[in-house]
Amino acid sequence: MTSLLIQNATAILTGLTGDAARHPGPDIRIVEGRIAAIGRLAVESGDRVLDATDCVIYPAWVNTHHHLFQALLKGEPQGINTTLTPWLAATPYRFRAGFDADSFRLAARIGMIELALSGCATIADHNYLYYPGQDYDPSAILFDEAEKLGLRFVLCRGGATLTRQLEAELPQALRPESMAAYMADMERLAAKFHDPAPDAMRRVVMAPTTPPYSMQPDELREAAAVARKLGLRLHSHLSETVGYQDSVNAMHGLSPVRFCESIGWLGDDVWFAHLVKLDPDEIALLGKTRTGIAHCPQSNGRLGSGIAPIRALAAAGVPISIGVDGAASNEAADMISETHSAWLMQRAKGGEAAVAKYRGGAGEQGADWATVEDVVRWGTAGGAAVLGLPAIGSLAVGQAADIAIYDLSHNPRYFGLHDPAIGPVASGGTAHLRSLLVGGREIVRDGKLPDLDMAELAARSREAVRTLIARAEAA
Ligand SMILES: [Zn+2]
């Protein structure tokens, strides 16, 4: 029997609610990849001991929305100061066709490594790089790279049967798939990769790229039915900007959430990225149906989309999770900066809504719109809930040992904290990752992945960026 004793942690946040959000610890025993005990524990024979002095322990992060291929599209000049729609045309859609098996694999590796080094163990990637005649299998590459790093991976299989107008005007436009080919690939992927276990290492999700633009309404209805027959969840982008509201209203005479209701795309097996722009009745409907959100504050801020109404969504009963979104609308993709931003931006939103008392308002507000315990829960147990992986995302006896251990003694940024538990999120930056465990297996040790040549990875990324630019310009 293999057992690991994590000893003497300074603080433990559990990902749970209320008083259970913190555990005094200071020790955690892991047996056969699961948490066997938390408390003041003595060393037993056979224990390997991990000294967590000066360390803060969180559940490993669960990232519920990403586009890993964009790890090679950061800070792209034509899209840096534009809103969502022109950015899509300038950056991801203009560069998509330039990826080959090698550059796609490299992008996936860079993105996964960046996430792992932030303490993330589970990645849900919304990949929409699929087209007829594609000479590589991006799904297999993503699962392969995650397995090499020891990460849990949820493939949200994007794609489209329609060509979106913003792409149709580009010489690099990818041809859409047929509905039959798309659904056949979903069946193939489900059979090959989908594991329904509560602590699965591999999952598959039905995820047409953006409902109103990617498929006809009857195809979206069919896609939901196919997913539910195969036992797969549903995911997509929704209500990211006012432009999204305008086009769904123009196409269907409905708000985006009402449109999703009309095609069977709401429920506790569905979660949407963004949900920035919502009417009150849409918030109530999302709550009533327990449809979840992947909140992506950095991408929403970078693109000028807005700030999602997380407080109202949570009050309505919407499951809340955090996603980093693609690095092309973020310039980074790690769970510490994302949760740090979520913490600040929800409070700023609360302050923005404040009204002075002499004008009939209630005066100052906003500082309790998101606590660090809230954002840690959203980024861990909240993510596990929307992905349907209840055995991960929280620190409790019986849970899978997906654990991030941050050592706050390496960087003056974290010195002087009166409450070290909140340091990794509240102080921002990149806390030194003493250890990342996935199912009890140590993936990161002392801030490093084993056998990783970072200088070589940097050189390959520079070369790949040059090649992608040349291909986009040659189109
Ligand atoms: Zn996205």
Coordinates of C-alpha atoms and ligand atoms in Angstrom, one line a residue:
M1 CA 0.0 0.0 0.0
T2 CA 1.4 3.4 -1.0
S3 CA 0.8 6.2 1.4
L4 CA 1.8 9.9 1.5
L5 CA 1.7 12.1 4.5
I6 CA 1.6 15.8 3.9
Q7 CA 2.7 17.4 7.1
N8 CA 2.5 20.7 8.9
A9 CA 0.6 22.9 6.3
T10 CA 0.1 26.5 7.3
A11 CA -3.5 26.6 6.0
I12 CA -5.9 24.4 4.0
L13 CA -8.8 25.7 1.9
T14 CA -11.1 22.8 1.0
G15 CA -13.3 24.0 -1.9
L16 CA -16.3 23.4 0.4
T17 CA -18.8 26.0 1.6
G18 CA -19.3 27.8 4.9
D19 CA -17.2 26.8 7.9
A20 CA -16.0 23.7 6.0
A21 CA -14.2 26.0 3.5
R22 CA -11.2 25.9 5.9
H23 CA -9.7 22.9 7.6
P24 CA -7.3 23.3 10.5
G25 CA -5.3 20.3 9.3
P26 CA -2.4 20.5 9.5
D27 CA -1.7 17.1 7.9
I28 CA -3.3 15.1 5.1
R29 CA -2.8 11.3 4.5
I30 CA -3.2 9.9 1.0
V31 CA -3.6 6.2 0.5
E32 CA -3.9 4.7 -3.0
G33 CA -4.6 8.1 -4.6
R34 CA -7.4 9.1 -2.2
I35 CA -7.5 11.3 0.8
A36 CA -7.6 8.9 3.8
A37 CA -7.5 11.4 6.7
I38 CA -7.1 15.2 7.4
G39 CA -6.1 16.4 10.9
R40 CA -3.2 16.1 13.3
L41 CA -1.7 12.8 12.0
A42 CA 1.3 10.8 13.2
V43 CA 3.8 9.3 10.7
E44 CA 3.0 5.6 10.2
S45 CA 5.4 2.9 8.8
G46 CA 5.4 3.1 5.1
D47 CA 4.5 6.7 4.9
R48 CA 6.4 8.9 2.5
V49 CA 6.4 12.4 4.1
L50 CA 6.0 15.6 2.2
D51 CA 6.9 18.6 4.5
A52 CA 4.4 21.4 3.9
T53 CA 5.9 23.9 6.4
D54 CA 5.1 27.5 5.2
C55 CA 2.7 26.0 2.6
V56 CA -0.9 26.7 1.8
I57 CA -3.0 23.8 0.4
Y58 CA -5.9 24.1 -2.1
P59 CA -7.7 21.4 -4.1
A60 CA -6.0 21.3 -7.5
W61 CA -7.8 23.7 -9.9
V62 CA -10.5 22.6 -12.4
N63 CA -10.4 24.7 -15.6
T64 CA -13.8 24.4 -17.3
H65 CA -13.2 26.4 -20.5
H66 CA -10.1 26.7 -22.7
H67 CA -8.9 26.6 -26.3
L68 CA -5.4 25.1 -26.0
F69 CA -4.4 25.7 -29.6
Q70 CA -4.4 29.5 -28.8
A71 CA -1.3 29.1 -26.6
L72 CA 0.6 30.1 -29.8
L73 CA -1.6 33.1 -30.5
K74 CA -0.9 35.4 -27.5
G75 CA -0.8 39.1 -28.1
E76 CA -1.5 38.9 -31.8
P77 CA -1.3 42.5 -33.0
Q78 CA -4.3 42.6 -35.4
G79 CA -6.6 41.4 -32.6
I80 CA -5.1 43.0 -29.5
N81 CA -7.3 46.1 -29.3
T82 CA -10.5 44.7 -30.8
T83 CA -13.8 43.4 -29.4
L84 CA -14.9 39.8 -29.7
T85 CA -16.2 39.6 -33.3
P86 CA -13.3 41.4 -35.1
W87 CA -10.9 39.6 -32.8
L88 CA -12.3 36.2 -33.8
A89 CA -11.7 37.1 -37.5
A90 CA -8.2 38.7 -36.9
T91 CA -6.8 36.0 -34.6
P92 CA -8.2 32.5 -34.0
Y93 CA -10.1 32.2 -37.3
R94 CA -7.2 33.7 -39.4
F95 CA -4.6 31.4 -37.9
R96 CA -6.6 28.1 -37.5
A97 CA -5.8 26.7 -40.9
G98 CA -2.1 27.3 -40.3
F99 CA -1.9 24.7 -37.6
D100 CA -0.5 21.2 -38.4
A101 CA -0.1 18.2 -36.1
D102 CA 3.2 19.5 -34.7
S103 CA 2.2 23.0 -33.9
F104 CA -1.2 21.9 -32.5
R105 CA 0.6 19.4 -30.2
L106 CA 3.1 22.1 -29.2
A107 CA 0.4 24.6 -28.4
A108 CA -1.5 22.0 -26.3
R109 CA 1.7 21.1 -24.5
I110 CA 2.5 24.8 -23.7
G111 CA -1.0 25.4 -22.4
M112 CA -1.2 22.3 -20.3
I113 CA 2.2 23.0 -18.8
E114 CA 1.2 26.6 -18.0
L115 CA -1.9 25.3 -16.2
A116 CA -0.1 22.5 -14.3
L117 CA 2.4 25.0 -13.0
S118 CA -0.5 27.1 -11.7
G119 CA -1.8 24.1 -9.7
C120 CA -4.4 22.9 -12.2
A121 CA -5.1 19.1 -12.5
T122 CA -8.2 19.0 -14.7
I123 CA -8.6 20.8 -18.1
A124 CA -11.8 21.0 -20.1
D125 CA -10.7 22.1 -23.6
H126 CA -13.2 23.4 -26.1
N127 CA -11.4 22.5 -29.3
Y128 CA -13.0 23.8 -32.5
L129 CA -10.2 22.9 -34.9
Y130 CA -11.9 20.3 -37.0
Y131 CA -12.6 20.3 -40.8
P132 CA -13.1 17.8 -43.6
G133 CA -9.9 16.3 -44.9
Q134 CA -7.9 17.3 -41.8
D135 CA -4.7 15.3 -41.9
Y136 CA -4.3 15.0 -38.1
D137 CA -6.5 14.0 -35.2
P138 CA -6.5 16.9 -32.7
S139 CA -8.7 14.9 -30.2
A140 CA -6.1 12.1 -30.0
I141 CA -3.3 14.7 -29.7
L142 CA -5.0 16.4 -26.8
F143 CA -5.7 13.2 -24.9
D144 CA -2.1 12.0 -25.5
E145 CA -0.5 15.3 -24.2
A146 CA -2.7 15.3 -21.1
E147 CA -1.8 11.7 -20.4
K148 CA 1.9 12.3 -20.8
L149 CA 1.7 15.1 -18.2
G150 CA -0.6 13.1 -15.9
L151 CA -3.5 15.5 -16.1
R152 CA -7.3 14.9 -16.2
F153 CA -8.6 15.9 -19.6
V154 CA -12.2 16.7 -20.7
L155 CA -12.5 17.1 -24.5
C156 CA -15.3 19.5 -25.4
R157 CA -15.5 18.6 -29.1
G158 CA -16.3 21.8 -30.9
G159 CA -17.0 22.2 -34.6
A160 CA -19.6 23.5 -37.0
T161 CA -21.9 22.5 -39.9
L162 CA -22.2 26.2 -40.9
T163 CA -19.6 28.7 -42.0
R164 CA -19.7 31.7 -39.8
Q165 CA -19.9 35.0 -41.7
L166 CA -16.8 36.5 -40.0
E167 CA -14.8 33.5 -41.3
A168 CA -16.4 33.3 -44.7
E169 CA -14.7 36.5 -45.7
L170 CA -11.2 35.1 -44.9
P171 CA -9.1 33.3 -47.5
Q172 CA -8.1 30.9 -44.6
A173 CA -11.8 29.8 -44.0
L174 CA -12.1 26.2 -42.9
R175 CA -14.8 24.2 -44.6
P176 CA -17.6 23.1 -42.2
E177 CA -18.2 19.4 -41.4
S178 CA -21.4 17.6 -42.3
M179 CA -23.8 16.8 -39.5
A180 CA -23.3 13.1 -40.2
A181 CA -19.5 13.3 -40.0
Y182 CA -19.6 15.4 -36.8
M183 CA -22.0 13.0 -35.0
A184 CA -20.0 10.0 -36.2
D185 CA -16.9 11.5 -34.7
M186 CA -18.7 12.1 -31.4
E187 CA -19.7 8.4 -31.3
R188 CA -16.1 7.4 -32.1
L189 CA -14.7 9.7 -29.4
A190 CA -17.2 8.6 -26.8
A191 CA -16.4 4.9 -27.4
K192 CA -12.6 5.5 -27.4
F193 CA -12.1 8.1 -24.7
H194 CA -15.2 8.7 -22.5
D195 CA -15.1 7.4 -19.0
P196 CA -18.2 8.1 -16.9
A197 CA -16.4 7.4 -13.5
P198 CA -16.7 10.2 -10.9
D199 CA -12.9 10.6 -11.0
A200 CA -12.4 9.9 -14.7
M201 CA -9.0 10.9 -16.3
R202 CA -10.8 11.2 -19.7
R203 CA -14.2 12.6 -20.7
V204 CA -15.8 13.7 -23.9
V205 CA -18.4 16.5 -24.2
M206 CA -20.7 17.6 -27.1
A207 CA -19.7 21.2 -27.8
P208 CA -20.6 22.8 -31.2
T209 CA -18.5 26.0 -31.2
T210 CA -21.2 28.7 -30.7
P211 CA -24.9 27.5 -30.9
P212 CA -26.5 30.2 -33.1
Y213 CA -23.6 30.3 -35.6
S214 CA -22.4 26.7 -35.7
M215 CA -25.5 24.6 -36.5
Q216 CA -29.1 25.0 -37.6
P217 CA -31.6 24.8 -34.7
D218 CA -32.8 21.3 -35.7
E219 CA -29.2 20.1 -35.8
L220 CA -28.5 21.6 -32.3
R221 CA -31.6 19.7 -31.1
E222 CA -30.2 16.5 -32.6
A223 CA -26.8 17.1 -31.2
A224 CA -28.3 17.4 -27.7
A225 CA -30.2 14.2 -28.2
V226 CA -27.1 12.3 -29.5
A227 CA -25.1 13.6 -26.4
R228 CA -27.7 12.5 -24.0
K229 CA -28.0 9.1 -25.6
L230 CA -24.2 8.7 -25.3
G231 CA -24.2 10.0 -21.7
L232 CA -22.2 13.1 -22.6
R233 CA -22.5 16.6 -21.2
L234 CA -23.1 19.7 -23.4
H235 CA -21.0 22.8 -23.5
S236 CA -20.6 25.9 -25.6
H237 CA -20.2 29.7 -25.7
L238 CA -23.2 31.9 -24.8
S239 CA -24.0 35.6 -24.4
E240 CA -20.5 36.8 -24.4
T241 CA -21.2 40.3 -25.7
V242 CA -24.1 42.6 -26.7
G243 CA -23.2 41.6 -30.3
Y244 CA -24.1 38.0 -29.4
Q245 CA -27.5 39.2 -28.1
D246 CA -28.1 41.3 -31.2
S247 CA -27.4 38.4 -33.6
V248 CA -29.5 35.8 -31.8
N249 CA -32.4 38.3 -31.6
A250 CA -32.0 39.1 -35.3
M251 CA -31.9 35.4 -36.3
H252 CA -34.5 33.9 -33.9
G253 CA -36.4 36.8 -32.2
L254 CA -35.3 35.4 -28.9
S255 CA -32.7 36.2 -26.2
P256 CA -29.8 33.7 -26.3
V257 CA -30.9 31.7 -23.2
R258 CA -34.5 31.5 -24.5
F259 CA -33.1 30.3 -27.8
C260 CA -31.2 27.5 -25.9
E261 CA -34.4 26.7 -24.1
S262 CA -36.2 26.3 -27.5
I263 CA -33.6 23.7 -28.7
G264 CA -33.2 21.6 -25.5
W265 CA -29.9 23.1 -24.5
L266 CA -30.5 23.9 -20.8
G267 CA -30.2 21.6 -17.9
D268 CA -27.8 20.3 -15.2
D269 CA -25.8 18.5 -17.9
V270 CA -25.1 21.8 -19.7
W271 CA -22.6 24.6 -18.9
F272 CA -21.8 27.7 -20.9
A273 CA -18.7 29.9 -21.1
H274 CA -19.1 33.6 -20.5
L275 CA -22.8 34.5 -19.8
V276 CA -21.8 38.1 -19.5
K277 CA -24.9 39.8 -21.0
L278 CA -28.1 38.4 -19.5
D279 CA -31.7 39.6 -18.9
P280 CA -33.2 38.9 -15.5
D281 CA -35.5 36.2 -16.9
E282 CA -32.5 34.5 -18.4
I283 CA -30.7 34.4 -15.1
A284 CA -33.8 32.9 -13.5
L285 CA -34.2 30.3 -16.2
L286 CA -30.5 29.3 -16.0
G287 CA -30.9 28.9 -12.2
K288 CA -34.2 27.0 -12.5
T289 CA -32.6 24.5 -14.9
R290 CA -29.3 24.3 -13.0
T291 CA -27.4 25.2 -16.2
G292 CA -23.8 26.0 -15.3
I293 CA -21.3 28.7 -16.2
A294 CA -17.6 28.8 -16.9
H295 CA -16.8 32.3 -15.8
C296 CA -13.8 33.7 -17.8
P297 CA -13.1 37.1 -16.3
Q298 CA -9.7 37.8 -17.9
S299 CA -10.9 37.1 -21.5
N300 CA -14.1 39.1 -20.9
G301 CA -12.0 42.0 -19.6
R302 CA -9.4 41.8 -22.3
L303 CA -12.1 41.8 -25.1
G304 CA -14.1 44.6 -23.4
S305 CA -17.1 42.2 -23.2
G306 CA -18.1 43.0 -19.6
I307 CA -18.2 41.3 -16.2
A308 CA -20.5 38.3 -15.8
P309 CA -23.2 38.8 -13.0
I310 CA -21.8 36.0 -10.9
R311 CA -23.5 37.2 -7.7
A312 CA -27.0 37.1 -9.3
L313 CA -26.3 33.8 -11.1
A314 CA -25.2 32.2 -7.9
A315 CA -28.2 33.5 -6.0
A316 CA -30.5 32.1 -8.8
G317 CA -28.9 28.6 -8.3
V318 CA -26.5 28.5 -11.3
P319 CA -23.5 26.3 -10.7
I320 CA -20.4 28.5 -10.9
S321 CA -17.0 27.4 -12.3
I322 CA -14.0 29.2 -13.7
G323 CA -12.4 28.9 -17.1
V324 CA -9.3 30.6 -18.4
D325 CA -10.6 30.7 -22.0
G326 CA -8.0 30.7 -24.9
A327 CA -4.7 32.4 -24.4
A328 CA -5.4 34.5 -27.5
S329 CA -7.9 36.6 -25.6
N330 CA -6.0 36.5 -22.3
E331 CA -2.3 36.5 -23.1
A332 CA -2.0 33.9 -20.3
A333 CA -4.0 30.9 -19.2
D334 CA -3.5 30.0 -15.6
M335 CA -5.9 29.4 -12.8
I336 CA -4.2 31.7 -10.3
S337 CA -4.4 34.9 -12.4
E338 CA -7.9 33.9 -13.4
T339 CA -9.2 33.4 -9.9
H340 CA -7.3 36.6 -8.7
S341 CA -9.1 38.5 -11.5
A342 CA -12.5 36.9 -10.6
W343 CA -12.0 38.0 -7.0
L344 CA -11.2 41.6 -8.0
M345 CA -13.7 42.0 -10.9
Q346 CA -16.8 40.8 -9.0
R347 CA -16.0 43.3 -6.2
A348 CA -15.5 46.0 -8.7
K349 CA -18.8 45.1 -10.3
G350 CA -20.4 45.4 -6.8
G351 CA -18.9 48.9 -6.4
E352 CA -20.0 49.9 -9.9
A353 CA -23.6 49.2 -8.9
A354 CA -23.3 51.2 -5.6
V355 CA -25.5 54.4 -5.4
A356 CA -24.9 57.2 -2.9
K357 CA -27.3 57.5 0.0
Y358 CA -28.4 61.0 -0.9
R359 CA -29.5 59.7 -4.3
G360 CA -31.6 57.0 -2.6
G361 CA -28.9 54.2 -2.7
A362 CA -27.4 52.1 0.1
G363 CA -23.9 53.6 0.0
E364 CA -20.7 51.6 -0.3
Q365 CA -20.9 48.0 -1.3
G366 CA -19.1 45.3 -3.3
A367 CA -16.3 44.0 -1.0
D368 CA -18.3 40.9 -0.2
W369 CA -19.4 40.1 -3.7
A370 CA -16.6 37.5 -3.9
T371 CA -14.5 36.2 -1.1
V372 CA -11.3 34.2 -1.7
E373 CA -13.1 31.2 -0.3
D374 CA -15.8 31.8 -3.0
V375 CA -13.4 32.0 -5.9
V376 CA -11.4 28.9 -4.7
R377 CA -14.7 27.0 -4.5
W378 CA -15.7 28.1 -8.0
G379 CA -12.3 27.2 -9.4
T380 CA -12.3 23.7 -7.8
A381 CA -15.5 22.0 -6.5
G382 CA -17.6 24.3 -8.7
G383 CA -15.6 23.1 -11.8
A384 CA -15.9 19.5 -10.7
A385 CA -19.7 19.9 -10.4
V386 CA -20.2 21.4 -13.9
L387 CA -18.0 18.6 -15.4
G388 CA -19.8 15.9 -13.4
L389 CA -16.7 14.7 -11.6
P390 CA -17.8 14.7 -8.0
A391 CA -14.8 12.8 -6.7
I392 CA -12.4 15.7 -7.5
G393 CA -12.3 19.4 -6.6
S394 CA -12.6 19.3 -2.8
L395 CA -10.4 18.2 0.1
A396 CA -12.3 15.7 2.2
V397 CA -11.9 12.1 3.2
G398 CA -12.6 9.8 0.3
Q399 CA -11.9 12.3 -2.4
A400 CA -9.3 11.8 -5.1
A401 CA -6.1 13.4 -4.0
D402 CA -5.9 16.2 -6.6
I403 CA -4.0 18.8 -4.4
A404 CA -2.0 22.0 -5.0
I405 CA 0.6 22.9 -2.4
Y406 CA 1.9 26.5 -2.6
D407 CA 5.1 27.4 -0.7
L408 CA 4.8 31.1 0.3
S409 CA 8.4 31.3 1.6
H410 CA 10.0 31.9 -1.8
N411 CA 8.8 35.3 -2.7
P412 CA 8.4 38.6 -0.7
R413 CA 5.1 39.1 -2.5
Y414 CA 3.6 36.6 0.1
F415 CA 5.5 37.9 3.2
G416 CA 3.6 39.8 5.8
L417 CA 0.2 38.0 5.2
H418 CA -2.0 38.0 8.3
D419 CA -4.1 35.2 6.7
P420 CA -1.7 33.1 4.6
A421 CA -4.7 30.9 3.4
I422 CA -5.8 33.6 1.0
G423 CA -2.3 34.5 -0.2
P424 CA -2.0 32.5 -3.5
V425 CA -5.2 34.1 -4.8
A426 CA -5.4 37.5 -3.0
S427 CA -1.8 38.4 -3.6
G428 CA -1.8 37.3 -7.2
G429 CA 1.4 36.6 -9.0
T430 CA 2.6 33.0 -9.2
A431 CA 3.0 31.4 -5.9
H432 CA 5.8 28.7 -5.8
L433 CA 4.1 25.4 -6.5
R434 CA 5.8 23.0 -4.0
S435 CA 3.8 20.1 -5.4
L436 CA 0.8 19.3 -7.6
L437 CA -0.8 15.9 -7.0
V438 CA -3.2 14.3 -9.4
G439 CA -4.8 11.2 -7.9
G440 CA -2.0 11.2 -5.4
R441 CA 0.7 11.2 -8.1
E442 CA 3.2 14.0 -7.9
I443 CA 3.1 15.8 -11.3
V444 CA 4.9 19.0 -10.3
R445 CA 7.7 19.1 -7.6
D446 CA 9.4 22.3 -6.5
G447 CA 7.9 24.3 -9.3
K448 CA 9.2 21.9 -12.0
L449 CA 7.8 19.2 -14.3
P450 CA 10.2 16.3 -14.5
D451 CA 12.1 15.9 -17.8
L452 CA 11.0 19.3 -19.1
D453 CA 13.5 21.4 -21.0
M454 CA 11.9 24.8 -20.7
A455 CA 14.6 26.5 -22.9
E456 CA 13.9 24.1 -25.7
L457 CA 10.1 24.6 -25.3
A458 CA 10.6 28.4 -25.6
A459 CA 12.7 28.0 -28.7
R460 CA 10.2 25.8 -30.3
S461 CA 7.4 28.2 -29.5
R462 CA 9.2 31.1 -31.1
E463 CA 9.8 29.1 -34.2
A464 CA 6.1 27.9 -34.3
V465 CA 4.9 31.5 -34.0
R466 CA 7.1 32.5 -37.0
T467 CA 5.7 29.7 -39.1
L468 CA 2.1 30.5 -38.2
I469 CA 2.6 34.2 -39.1
A470 CA 4.1 33.2 -42.4
R471 CA 1.3 30.8 -43.2
A472 CA -1.4 33.4 -42.3
E473 CA 0.3 36.0 -44.5
A474 CA 0.7 33.6 -47.4
A475 CA -3.0 32.7 -47.5
Ligands
ZN1 ZN -14.0 30.3 -25.5

